[in-house]
mmCIF file of C-alpha atoms in Angstrom:
data_model
loop_
_atom_site.group_PDB
_atom_site.id
_atom_site.type_symbol
_atom_site.label_atom_id
_atom_site.label_comp_id
_atom_site.label_asym_id
_atom_site.label_seq_id
_atom_site.Cartn_x
_atom_site.Cartn_y
_atom_site.Cartn_z
ATOM 1 C CA MET V 154 -10.681 12.062 26.774
ATOM 2 C CA ARG V 155 -12.918 11.222 23.822
ATOM 3 C CA ASP V 156 -14.488 14.703 23.881
ATOM 4 C CA ASN V 157 -11.067 16.342 23.822
ATOM 5 C CA ALA V 158 -10.039 14.177 20.882
ATOM 6 C CA VAL V 159 -13.164 15.061 18.983
ATOM 7 C CA ASN V 160 -12.978 18.796 19.734
ATOM 8 C CA ASP V 161 -9.296 19.119 18.784
ATOM 9 C CA THR V 162 -9.362 20.226 15.114
ATOM 10 C CA SER V 163 -5.576 20.304 14.687
ATOM 11 C CA ILE V 164 -4.186 18.166 11.881
ATOM 12 C CA TRP V 165 -1.950 16.596 14.568
ATOM 13 C CA SER V 166 -4.832 15.590 16.831
ATOM 14 C CA ARG V 167 -5.191 12.037 18.129
ATOM 15 C CA GLY V 168 -8.078 11.425 15.737
ATOM 16 C CA MET V 169 -6.143 12.640 12.692
ATOM 17 C CA MET V 170 -3.130 10.539 13.634
ATOM 18 C CA ALA V 171 -5.299 7.422 13.982
ATOM 19 C CA VAL V 172 -6.927 8.087 10.591
ATOM 20 C CA THR V 173 -3.532 8.695 8.978
ATOM 21 C CA CYS V 174 -2.083 5.480 10.431
ATOM 22 C CA ALA V 175 -5.096 3.416 9.341
ATOM 23 C CA GLN V 176 -4.961 4.944 5.877
ATOM 24 C CA PHE V 177 -1.247 4.250 5.547
ATOM 25 C CA LEU V 178 -1.679 0.564 6.393
ATOM 26 C CA SER V 179 -4.750 0.175 4.200
ATOM 27 C CA ALA V 180 -3.091 1.842 1.198
ATOM 28 C CA PHE V 181 0.121 -0.137 1.791
ATOM 29 C CA GLY V 182 -1.927 -3.341 1.631
ATOM 30 C CA ASP V 183 -3.776 -2.209 -1.505
ATOM 31 C CA ASN V 184 -0.579 -1.551 -3.438
ATOM 32 C CA ALA V 185 1.384 -4.547 -2.202
ATOM 33 C CA LEU V 186 -1.602 -6.772 -3.009
ATOM 34 C CA LEU V 187 -1.903 -5.385 -6.547
ATOM 35 C CA PHE V 188 1.670 -6.269 -7.494
ATOM 36 C CA ALA V 189 1.532 -9.602 -5.662
ATOM 37 C CA THR V 190 -1.669 -10.478 -7.540
ATOM 38 C CA LEU V 191 -0.146 -9.396 -10.856
ATOM 39 C CA ALA V 192 2.675 -11.833 -10.094
ATOM 40 C CA VAL V 193 0.038 -14.529 -9.530
ATOM 41 C CA LEU V 194 -1.450 -13.784 -12.965
ATOM 42 C CA LYS V 195 2.005 -13.994 -14.544
ATOM 43 C CA GLN V 196 2.779 -17.243 -12.710
ATOM 44 C CA GLN V 197 -0.524 -18.769 -13.872
ATOM 45 C CA PHE V 198 0.045 -17.602 -17.484
ATOM 46 C CA TYR V 199 -2.900 -15.221 -17.784
ATOM 47 C CA PRO V 200 -2.672 -13.074 -20.985
ATOM 48 C CA ASP V 201 -1.201 -9.540 -20.788
ATOM 49 C CA TRP V 202 -4.548 -7.882 -21.481
ATOM 50 C CA SER V 203 -6.011 -9.508 -18.325
ATOM 51 C CA GLN V 204 -3.808 -7.335 -16.085
ATOM 52 C CA PRO V 205 -5.883 -4.152 -16.484
ATOM 53 C CA VAL V 206 -9.017 -6.319 -16.248
ATOM 54 C CA LEU V 207 -7.936 -7.141 -12.683
ATOM 55 C CA GLN V 208 -8.122 -3.440 -11.858
ATOM 56 C CA MET V 209 -11.382 -3.120 -13.782
ATOM 57 C CA VAL V 210 -13.162 -5.590 -11.477
ATOM 58 C CA PHE V 211 -11.807 -3.517 -8.572
ATOM 59 C CA VAL V 212 -13.130 -0.206 -9.867
ATOM 60 C CA GLY V 213 -16.338 -1.894 -11.002
ATOM 61 C CA ALA V 214 -17.134 -2.418 -7.321
ATOM 62 C CA TYR V 215 -16.812 1.340 -6.765
ATOM 63 C CA ILE V 216 -19.298 2.035 -9.536
ATOM 64 C CA LEU V 217 -21.770 -0.669 -8.503
ATOM 65 C CA PHE V 218 -21.855 0.373 -4.849
ATOM 66 C CA ALA V 219 -21.572 4.144 -5.404
ATOM 67 C CA PRO V 220 -25.276 4.844 -4.666
ATOM 68 C CA PHE V 221 -24.992 3.246 -1.229
ATOM 69 C CA VAL V 222 -21.551 3.744 0.309
ATOM 70 C CA GLY V 223 -21.911 7.512 0.773
ATOM 71 C CA GLN V 224 -25.063 7.050 2.835
ATOM 72 C CA VAL V 225 -23.359 4.307 4.840
ATOM 73 C CA ALA V 226 -20.457 6.669 5.614
ATOM 74 C CA ASP V 227 -22.814 9.455 6.691
ATOM 75 C CA SER V 228 -25.234 7.235 8.645
ATOM 76 C CA PHE V 229 -22.667 5.649 10.982
ATOM 77 C CA SER V 230 -19.527 6.720 12.782
ATOM 78 C CA LYS V 231 -16.991 6.964 9.962
ATOM 79 C CA GLY V 232 -14.204 5.316 11.950
ATOM 80 C CA ARG V 233 -16.332 2.192 12.385
ATOM 81 C CA VAL V 234 -17.207 2.179 8.690
ATOM 82 C CA MET V 235 -13.472 2.272 7.922
ATOM 83 C CA MET V 236 -12.936 -0.707 10.232
ATOM 84 C CA PHE V 237 -15.625 -2.747 8.460
ATOM 85 C CA ALA V 238 -14.210 -1.850 5.050
ATOM 86 C CA ASN V 239 -10.682 -2.880 6.017
ATOM 87 C CA SER V 240 -12.091 -6.179 7.282
ATOM 88 C CA LEU V 241 -13.502 -6.810 3.795
ATOM 89 C CA LYS V 242 -10.091 -6.054 2.289
ATOM 90 C CA LEU V 243 -8.490 -8.491 4.702
ATOM 91 C CA ALA V 244 -10.967 -11.196 3.651
ATOM 92 C CA GLY V 245 -10.271 -10.557 -0.059
ATOM 93 C CA ALA V 246 -6.506 -10.769 0.433
ATOM 94 C CA ALA V 247 -6.982 -14.036 2.330
ATOM 95 C CA VAL V 248 -9.012 -15.457 -0.592
ATOM 96 C CA ILE V 249 -6.085 -14.817 -2.969
ATOM 97 C CA CYS V 250 -3.501 -15.991 -0.418
ATOM 98 C CA PHE V 251 -5.229 -19.358 -0.030
ATOM 99 C CA GLY V 252 -5.184 -20.005 -3.763
ATOM 100 C CA PHE V 253 -8.723 -19.162 -4.820
ATOM 101 C CA ASN V 254 -9.546 -17.215 -7.991
ATOM 102 C CA PRO V 255 -7.583 -13.916 -7.838
ATOM 103 C CA PHE V 256 -10.333 -11.992 -9.611
ATOM 104 C CA VAL V 257 -12.871 -13.036 -6.951
ATOM 105 C CA GLY V 258 -10.573 -12.030 -4.102
ATOM 106 C CA TYR V 259 -9.679 -8.727 -5.740
ATOM 107 C CA THR V 260 -13.355 -7.946 -6.292
ATOM 108 C CA LEU V 261 -13.931 -8.358 -2.551
ATOM 109 C CA VAL V 262 -11.024 -5.994 -1.883
ATOM 110 C CA GLY V 263 -12.666 -3.556 -4.306
ATOM 111 C CA ILE V 264 -15.938 -3.664 -2.352
ATOM 112 C CA GLY V 265 -13.995 -2.910 0.820
ATOM 113 C CA ALA V 266 -12.182 -0.034 -0.885
ATOM 114 C CA ALA V 267 -15.455 1.374 -2.226
ATOM 115 C CA SER V 268 -16.897 1.356 1.299
ATOM 116 C CA TYR V 269 -13.710 2.809 2.776
ATOM 117 C CA SER V 270 -13.186 5.824 0.551
ATOM 118 C CA PRO V 271 -16.187 8.040 1.470
ATOM 119 C CA ALA V 272 -15.492 7.463 5.157
ATOM 120 C CA LYS V 273 -11.731 8.116 5.029
ATOM 121 C CA TYR V 274 -12.092 11.420 3.185
ATOM 122 C CA GLY V 275 -15.404 12.429 4.753
ATOM 123 C CA ILE V 276 -13.996 12.111 8.266
ATOM 124 C CA LEU V 277 -11.388 14.785 7.515
ATOM 125 C CA GLY V 278 -14.114 17.438 7.366
ATOM 126 C CA GLU V 279 -15.357 16.259 10.774
ATOM 127 C CA LEU V 280 -11.937 16.246 12.430
ATOM 128 C CA THR V 281 -10.752 19.595 11.047
ATOM 129 C CA THR V 282 -12.200 22.655 9.281
ATOM 130 C CA GLY V 283 -11.481 25.552 6.920
ATOM 131 C CA ASP V 284 -8.028 25.931 5.386
ATOM 132 C CA ARG V 285 -6.788 23.260 7.793
ATOM 133 C CA LEU V 286 -8.762 20.907 5.561
ATOM 134 C CA VAL V 287 -6.309 21.496 2.694
ATOM 135 C CA LYS V 288 -3.449 20.702 5.077
ATOM 136 C CA ALA V 289 -5.295 17.614 6.347
ATOM 137 C CA ASN V 290 -5.743 16.476 2.752
ATOM 138 C CA GLY V 291 -2.052 17.086 2.170
ATOM 139 C CA LEU V 292 -1.229 14.918 5.189
ATOM 140 C CA MET V 293 -3.639 12.215 3.988
ATOM 141 C CA GLU V 294 -2.196 12.260 0.468
ATOM 142 C CA ALA V 295 1.366 12.211 1.803
ATOM 143 C CA SER V 296 0.506 9.211 3.972
ATOM 144 C CA THR V 297 -1.232 7.504 1.070
ATOM 145 C CA ILE V 298 1.612 8.082 -1.337
ATOM 146 C CA ALA V 299 4.216 6.957 1.178
ATOM 147 C CA ALA V 300 2.149 3.779 1.490
ATOM 148 C CA ILE V 301 2.008 3.453 -2.302
ATOM 149 C CA LEU V 302 5.781 3.880 -2.412
ATOM 150 C CA LEU V 303 6.543 1.265 0.222
ATOM 151 C CA GLY V 304 3.638 -1.057 -0.580
ATOM 152 C CA SER V 305 4.417 -1.189 -4.288
ATOM 153 C CA MET V 306 8.071 -1.917 -3.635
ATOM 154 C CA ALA V 307 7.259 -4.532 -0.995
ATOM 155 C CA GLY V 308 4.736 -6.252 -3.253
ATOM 156 C CA GLY V 309 7.129 -6.489 -6.186
ATOM 157 C CA VAL V 310 10.223 -7.474 -4.198
ATOM 158 C CA LEU V 311 8.400 -10.057 -2.070
ATOM 159 C CA ALA V 312 6.654 -11.493 -5.125
ATOM 160 C CA ASP V 313 10.044 -12.037 -6.782
ATOM 161 C CA TRP V 314 11.122 -13.901 -3.634
ATOM 162 C CA HIS V 315 7.921 -15.835 -2.783
ATOM 163 C CA ILE V 316 4.401 -15.014 -3.979
ATOM 164 C CA VAL V 317 2.584 -16.624 -1.048
ATOM 165 C CA ALA V 318 4.813 -14.711 1.394
ATOM 166 C CA ALA V 319 3.900 -11.451 -0.388
ATOM 167 C CA LEU V 320 0.196 -12.262 -0.114
ATOM 168 C CA GLY V 321 0.610 -13.208 3.562
ATOM 169 C CA VAL V 322 2.190 -9.827 4.302
ATOM 170 C CA CYS V 323 -0.834 -8.142 2.696
ATOM 171 C CA VAL V 324 -3.182 -10.054 4.990
ATOM 172 C CA LEU V 325 -1.177 -8.992 8.067
ATOM 173 C CA VAL V 326 -1.067 -5.345 6.987
ATOM 174 C CA TYR V 327 -4.831 -5.225 6.495
ATOM 175 C CA ALA V 328 -5.228 -6.735 9.964
ATOM 176 C CA GLY V 329 -3.070 -3.892 11.300
ATOM 177 C CA ALA V 330 -5.331 -1.359 9.562
ATOM 178 C CA VAL V 331 -8.371 -2.875 11.287
ATOM 179 C CA VAL V 332 -6.640 -2.486 14.652
ATOM 180 C CA ALA V 333 -5.651 1.134 13.887
ATOM 181 C CA ASN V 334 -9.299 1.959 13.132
ATOM 182 C CA ILE V 335 -10.178 1.124 16.747
ATOM 183 C CA PHE V 336 -8.289 4.234 17.897
ATOM 184 C CA ILE V 337 -10.277 6.661 15.720
ATOM 185 C CA PRO V 338 -12.692 8.658 17.941
ATOM 186 C CA LYS V 339 -16.304 7.501 17.636
ATOM 187 C CA LEU V 340 -17.873 10.582 16.038
ATOM 188 C CA ALA V 341 -21.609 11.092 15.752
ATOM 189 C CA PRO V 342 -23.153 10.139 12.378
ATOM 190 C CA ALA V 343 -23.256 13.110 10.000
ATOM 191 C CA ARG V 344 -26.737 12.395 8.546
ATOM 192 C CA PRO V 345 -28.588 9.813 10.665
ATOM 193 C CA GLY V 346 -32.123 8.586 10.074
ATOM 194 C CA GLN V 347 -32.019 8.198 6.294
ATOM 195 C CA SER V 348 -34.114 5.558 4.590
ATOM 196 C CA TRP V 349 -32.476 2.203 3.856
ATOM 197 C CA ARG V 350 -34.933 1.173 1.178
ATOM 198 C CA PHE V 351 -33.372 0.703 -2.266
ATOM 199 C CA THR V 352 -35.406 3.320 -4.145
ATOM 200 C CA PRO V 353 -34.944 6.193 -1.644
ATOM 201 C CA MET V 354 -31.225 5.394 -1.333
ATOM 202 C CA THR V 355 -30.616 5.482 -5.064
ATOM 203 C CA ARG V 356 -32.813 8.571 -5.434
ATOM 204 C CA SER V 357 -30.828 10.309 -2.686
ATOM 205 C CA PHE V 358 -27.540 9.421 -4.360
ATOM 206 C CA PHE V 359 -28.554 10.632 -7.798
ATOM 207 C CA THR V 360 -29.965 13.801 -6.230
ATOM 208 C CA ALA V 361 -26.516 14.345 -4.700
ATOM 209 C CA CYS V 362 -24.962 13.696 -8.133
ATOM 210 C CA ARG V 363 -27.203 16.294 -9.737
ATOM 211 C CA THR V 364 -26.518 18.840 -6.974
ATOM 212 C CA LEU V 365 -22.737 18.508 -7.252
ATOM 213 C CA TRP V 366 -22.591 18.385 -11.054
ATOM 214 C CA GLN V 367 -24.796 21.478 -11.346
ATOM 215 C CA ASN V 368 -22.514 23.519 -9.081
ATOM 216 C CA GLY V 369 -19.608 25.051 -10.995
ATOM 217 C CA GLU V 370 -16.962 24.586 -8.290
ATOM 218 C CA THR V 371 -17.792 20.990 -7.422
ATOM 219 C CA ARG V 372 -18.189 20.065 -11.116
ATOM 220 C CA PHE V 373 -14.715 21.467 -11.718
ATOM 221 C CA SER V 374 -13.338 19.311 -8.913
ATOM 222 C CA LEU V 375 -15.181 16.183 -10.059
ATOM 223 C CA VAL V 376 -13.936 16.405 -13.633
ATOM 224 C CA GLY V 377 -10.360 17.189 -12.596
ATOM 225 C CA THR V 378 -10.016 14.372 -10.069
ATOM 226 C CA SER V 379 -11.723 11.885 -12.409
ATOM 227 C CA LEU V 380 -9.265 12.652 -15.201
ATOM 228 C CA PHE V 381 -6.326 12.468 -12.799
ATOM 229 C CA TRP V 382 -7.127 9.103 -11.214
ATOM 230 C CA GLY V 383 -8.243 7.559 -14.485
ATOM 231 C CA ALA V 384 -4.900 8.537 -15.972
ATOM 232 C CA GLY V 385 -2.980 7.502 -12.852
ATOM 233 C CA VAL V 386 -4.238 3.936 -12.739
ATOM 234 C CA THR V 387 -3.685 3.544 -16.493
ATOM 235 C CA LEU V 388 -0.103 4.783 -16.135
ATOM 236 C CA ARG V 389 0.496 2.157 -13.462
ATOM 237 C CA PHE V 390 -0.432 -0.674 -15.820
ATOM 238 C CA LEU V 391 1.329 1.000 -18.722
ATOM 239 C CA LEU V 392 4.556 0.806 -16.706
ATOM 240 C CA VAL V 393 4.201 -2.952 -16.198
ATOM 241 C CA LEU V 394 4.340 -3.575 -19.968
ATOM 242 C CA TRP V 395 6.548 -0.577 -20.849
ATOM 243 C CA VAL V 396 9.504 -1.732 -18.702
ATOM 244 C CA PRO V 397 10.316 -4.929 -20.652
ATOM 245 C CA VAL V 398 9.733 -3.193 -24.016
ATOM 246 C CA ALA V 399 11.701 0.020 -23.392
ATOM 247 C CA LEU V 400 14.249 -1.146 -20.810
ATOM 248 C CA GLY V 401 14.494 -4.874 -21.508
ATOM 249 C CA ILE V 402 13.864 -5.764 -17.820
ATOM 250 C CA THR V 403 11.410 -8.575 -17.066
ATOM 251 C CA ASP V 404 11.312 -8.848 -13.244
ATOM 252 C CA ASN V 405 8.401 -7.880 -10.956
ATOM 253 C CA ALA V 406 10.363 -5.325 -8.936
ATOM 254 C CA THR V 407 11.392 -2.706 -11.533
ATOM 255 C CA PRO V 408 7.833 -1.539 -12.394
ATOM 256 C CA THR V 409 7.196 -1.156 -8.651
ATOM 257 C CA TYR V 410 10.330 0.997 -8.274
ATOM 258 C CA LEU V 411 9.163 3.221 -11.112
ATOM 259 C CA ASN V 412 5.699 3.513 -9.555
ATOM 260 C CA ALA V 413 7.443 4.392 -6.316
ATOM 261 C CA MET V 414 9.134 7.352 -8.007
ATOM 262 C CA VAL V 415 5.696 8.757 -8.829
ATOM 263 C CA ALA V 416 4.754 8.254 -5.195
ATOM 264 C CA VAL V 417 7.825 10.144 -3.965
ATOM 265 C CA GLY V 418 6.923 13.050 -6.213
ATOM 266 C CA ILE V 419 3.303 13.138 -5.085
ATOM 267 C CA VAL V 420 4.388 13.454 -1.443
ATOM 268 C CA VAL V 421 6.401 16.545 -2.394
ATOM 269 C CA GLY V 422 3.616 17.956 -4.571
ATOM 270 C CA ALA V 423 0.978 17.395 -1.895
ATOM 271 C CA GLY V 424 3.136 19.237 0.641
ATOM 272 C CA ALA V 425 3.641 22.146 -1.754
ATOM 273 C CA ALA V 426 -0.095 22.361 -2.440
ATOM 274 C CA ALA V 427 -0.852 22.466 1.289
ATOM 275 C CA LYS V 428 1.444 25.498 1.620
ATOM 276 C CA LEU V 429 0.758 27.373 -1.627
ATOM 277 C CA VAL V 430 -2.917 26.726 -2.449
ATOM 278 C CA THR V 431 -6.080 27.597 -0.511
ATOM 279 C CA LEU V 432 -9.738 26.953 -1.262
ATOM 280 C CA LYS V 433 -9.885 30.429 -2.851
ATOM 281 C CA THR V 434 -6.918 29.826 -5.162
ATOM 282 C CA VAL V 435 -7.624 26.292 -6.373
ATOM 283 C CA ALA V 436 -7.097 27.276 -10.031
ATOM 284 C CA ARG V 437 -3.350 27.530 -9.329
ATOM 285 C CA CYS V 438 -3.193 23.744 -9.666
ATOM 286 C CA MET V 439 -4.274 23.636 -13.325
ATOM 287 C CA PRO V 440 -0.899 24.277 -15.067
ATOM 288 C CA ALA V 441 0.491 21.322 -13.097
ATOM 289 C CA GLY V 442 -2.261 19.129 -14.555
ATOM 290 C CA ILE V 443 -1.343 20.069 -18.129
ATOM 291 C CA LEU V 444 2.347 19.393 -17.452
ATOM 292 C CA ILE V 445 1.502 15.887 -16.187
ATOM 293 C CA GLY V 446 0.447 14.923 -19.721
ATOM 294 C CA VAL V 447 3.561 16.533 -21.218
ATOM 295 C CA GLY V 448 5.715 14.614 -18.732
ATOM 296 C CA VAL V 449 4.094 11.274 -19.619
ATOM 297 C CA LEU V 450 4.649 11.988 -23.316
ATOM 298 C CA PHE V 451 8.401 12.560 -22.809
ATOM 299 C CA PHE V 452 8.644 9.622 -20.398
ATOM 300 C CA SER V 453 7.272 7.234 -23.031
ATOM 301 C CA LEU V 454 10.265 8.019 -25.277
ATOM 302 C CA GLN V 455 12.904 7.036 -22.698
ATOM 303 C CA HIS V 456 15.125 3.948 -22.964
ATOM 304 C CA THR V 457 17.344 4.291 -19.873
ATOM 305 C CA LEU V 458 16.542 4.135 -16.162
ATOM 306 C CA LEU V 459 17.921 7.425 -14.772
ATOM 307 C CA PRO V 460 15.874 9.855 -16.922
ATOM 308 C CA SER V 461 12.862 7.573 -16.462
ATOM 309 C CA TYR V 462 13.153 7.864 -12.687
ATOM 310 C CA MET V 463 13.587 11.639 -12.872
ATOM 311 C CA LEU V 464 10.592 12.156 -15.135
ATOM 312 C CA LEU V 465 8.354 9.990 -12.970
ATOM 313 C CA VAL V 466 9.330 11.950 -9.857
ATOM 314 C CA LEU V 467 8.435 15.155 -11.707
ATOM 315 C CA ILE V 468 5.109 13.685 -12.866
ATOM 316 C CA GLY V 469 4.396 12.766 -9.242
ATOM 317 C CA VAL V 470 5.175 16.283 -7.960
ATOM 318 C CA LEU V 471 2.827 17.759 -10.540
ATOM 319 C CA GLY V 472 0.161 15.182 -9.680
ATOM 320 C CA GLY V 473 0.235 15.908 -5.950
ATOM 321 C CA PHE V 474 0.060 19.644 -6.556
ATOM 322 C CA PHE V 475 -2.859 19.131 -8.940
ATOM 323 C CA VAL V 476 -5.147 16.764 -7.048
ATOM 324 C CA VAL V 477 -4.902 17.819 -3.370
ATOM 325 C CA PRO V 478 -6.637 21.218 -3.755
ATOM 326 C CA LEU V 479 -9.387 19.672 -5.902
ATOM 327 C CA ASN V 480 -10.100 17.062 -3.220
ATOM 328 C CA ALA V 481 -10.266 19.701 -0.483
ATOM 329 C CA LEU V 482 -12.615 21.876 -2.549
ATOM 330 C CA LEU V 483 -15.073 19.025 -3.060
ATOM 331 C CA GLN V 484 -15.009 17.989 0.606
ATOM 332 C CA GLU V 485 -15.639 21.525 1.836
ATOM 333 C CA ARG V 486 -18.448 22.338 -0.612
ATOM 334 C CA GLY V 487 -19.930 18.854 -0.431
ATOM 335 C CA LYS V 488 -20.078 18.838 3.368
ATOM 336 C CA HIS V 489 -22.422 21.824 3.315
ATOM 337 C CA SER V 490 -24.679 20.582 0.496
ATOM 338 C CA VAL V 491 -25.052 16.786 0.265
ATOM 339 C CA GLY V 492 -22.835 15.554 3.129
ATOM 340 C CA ALA V 493 -19.146 14.724 2.935
ATOM 341 C CA GLY V 494 -19.747 10.986 2.560
ATOM 342 C CA ASN V 495 -22.173 11.455 -0.321
ATOM 343 C CA ALA V 496 -19.826 13.954 -1.975
ATOM 344 C CA ILE V 497 -16.942 11.471 -1.894
ATOM 345 C CA ALA V 498 -19.238 8.694 -3.163
ATOM 346 C CA VAL V 499 -20.196 10.874 -6.140
ATOM 347 C CA GLN V 500 -16.516 11.638 -6.685
ATOM 348 C CA ASN V 501 -15.729 7.909 -6.560
ATOM 349 C CA LEU V 502 -18.364 7.229 -9.205
ATOM 350 C CA GLY V 503 -16.780 9.797 -11.526
ATOM 351 C CA GLU V 504 -13.202 8.696 -10.846
ATOM 352 C CA ASN V 505 -13.876 5.002 -11.201
ATOM 353 C CA THR V 506 -15.972 5.444 -14.316
ATOM 354 C CA ALA V 507 -12.989 7.295 -15.797
ATOM 355 C CA MET V 508 -10.679 4.491 -14.636
ATOM 356 C CA LEU V 509 -12.928 1.832 -16.138
ATOM 357 C CA LEU V 510 -13.101 3.622 -19.484
ATOM 358 C CA MET V 511 -9.365 4.352 -19.652
ATOM 359 C CA LEU V 512 -8.396 0.853 -18.550
ATOM 360 C CA GLY V 513 -10.824 -0.620 -21.060
ATOM 361 C CA LEU V 514 -9.294 1.416 -23.879
ATOM 362 C CA TYR V 515 -5.798 0.499 -22.692
ATOM 363 C CA SER V 516 -6.638 -3.212 -22.494
ATOM 364 C CA LEU V 517 -8.189 -3.049 -25.969
ATOM 365 C CA ALA V 518 -5.108 -1.295 -27.364
ATOM 366 C CA VAL V 519 -2.818 -3.957 -25.866
ATOM 367 C CA LYS V 520 -5.024 -6.791 -27.128
ATOM 368 C CA THR V 521 -5.005 -5.381 -30.679
ATOM 369 C CA GLY V 522 -1.199 -5.172 -30.674
ATOM 370 C CA ALA V 523 -0.713 -1.393 -30.515
ATOM 371 C CA PRO V 524 2.925 -0.488 -29.665
ATOM 372 C CA ILE V 525 3.259 0.265 -25.966
ATOM 373 C CA VAL V 526 5.415 3.373 -26.584
ATOM 374 C CA GLY V 527 2.789 4.753 -28.982
ATOM 375 C CA ILE V 528 0.085 4.157 -26.380
ATOM 376 C CA GLY V 529 2.113 6.144 -23.843
ATOM 377 C CA ILE V 530 2.692 9.076 -26.201
ATOM 378 C CA GLY V 531 -0.968 9.264 -27.167
ATOM 379 C CA PHE V 532 -2.053 8.945 -23.561
ATOM 380 C CA GLY V 533 0.142 11.854 -22.428
ATOM 381 C CA ALA V 534 -0.953 14.137 -25.258
ATOM 382 C CA VAL V 535 -4.664 13.469 -24.721
ATOM 383 C CA PHE V 536 -4.382 14.039 -20.956
ATOM 384 C CA ALA V 537 -2.617 17.404 -21.403
ATOM 385 C CA LEU V 538 -5.287 18.533 -23.868
ATOM 386 C CA ALA V 539 -8.103 17.374 -21.572
ATOM 387 C CA ILE V 540 -6.796 19.336 -18.571
ATOM 388 C CA GLY V 541 -6.211 22.386 -20.764
ATOM 389 C CA TRP V 542 -9.818 22.158 -21.935
ATOM 390 C CA LEU V 543 -11.011 21.866 -18.316
ATOM 391 C CA TRP V 544 -9.063 24.996 -17.331
ATOM 392 C CA VAL V 545 -10.496 27.037 -20.199
ATOM 393 C CA TRP V 546 -13.980 25.734 -19.414
ATOM 394 C CA GLN V 547 -13.676 26.760 -15.746
ATOM 395 C CA ILE V 548 -12.481 30.257 -16.701
ATOM 396 C CA ARG V 549 -15.462 30.684 -19.017
ATOM 397 C CA GLN V 550 -17.867 29.548 -16.284
ATOM 398 C CA LYS V 551 -16.728 32.477 -14.158
#
């Protein structure tokens, strides 16, 4: 039975369904925990600028462990790596739930997430191949965004009701993700026998970085996904402060509903990308990237809920269409050069460095008293220009 599961490369295989289920639960927990922990910070009267700092300690774990997690993903069965990583997330959520320092608990969740990411994306290239990989990425993104949608809403609504109950739900969901990982087929390690000494591991990682950044296609993917996720996480925190300023609403739930609208759109955009874009036509996603920035600019000027919801859905559609083909391109090219796990680890380094920089600038802008609407307008304009520059740069490379 195991051999059949491993040899079935359909995106509806038993292995893909187990990965999708585990990813849904893990992402649900991540997003519910974020909004529950933000409610903890509000309840304990942390300053506004500390909110993005919470995410910065999370992404800092990605950067710190980037040289090692790709090799871990490629040296062991990726399903078992995912199980270990979700166990770390469970432990971090429990730390926050039992009243310990939220930054410590969230850092532990970040370490689990850093370990999880290369395995969850790298395993797709082992369970399916070719243009099915774009479809598998579309399924993974749809599952992830559905989890963001439901997890964000659950975190905000439950936190308004009872913060400890919200944190307890996060612990249970992570436990469910650990159980789901058991049903992922135990695949052979992709690159066994690598050295576990510090110097060879770091040398191997930075060799993988150099290989991927020197290749035109993978460099294109790395820059595009880094800009997208750096902007995405900043938009999430921008919404938390934008809602009371622009809409006059001060609860925990409304920002989660608005984030959920982005998630709904990304599900649609990911599905469209799976049908309309192949590895040979990845450049079709670039106009969508430019329009994301334009959409954020117009969104920042809104003062009523309905157009805000509509614009965020549109931004989500554009985001899903933009990022799914870039992910698939990196996985396919990376699998044949440095290993899928290492490729995703390099991608994580780029994405989380971008997140750290953008969140740092955002936190600094908030701390210095910059108007939140002005931050949103500037953010959208700069993102549109950056993606336009990337598109022109890629055309010139050819």
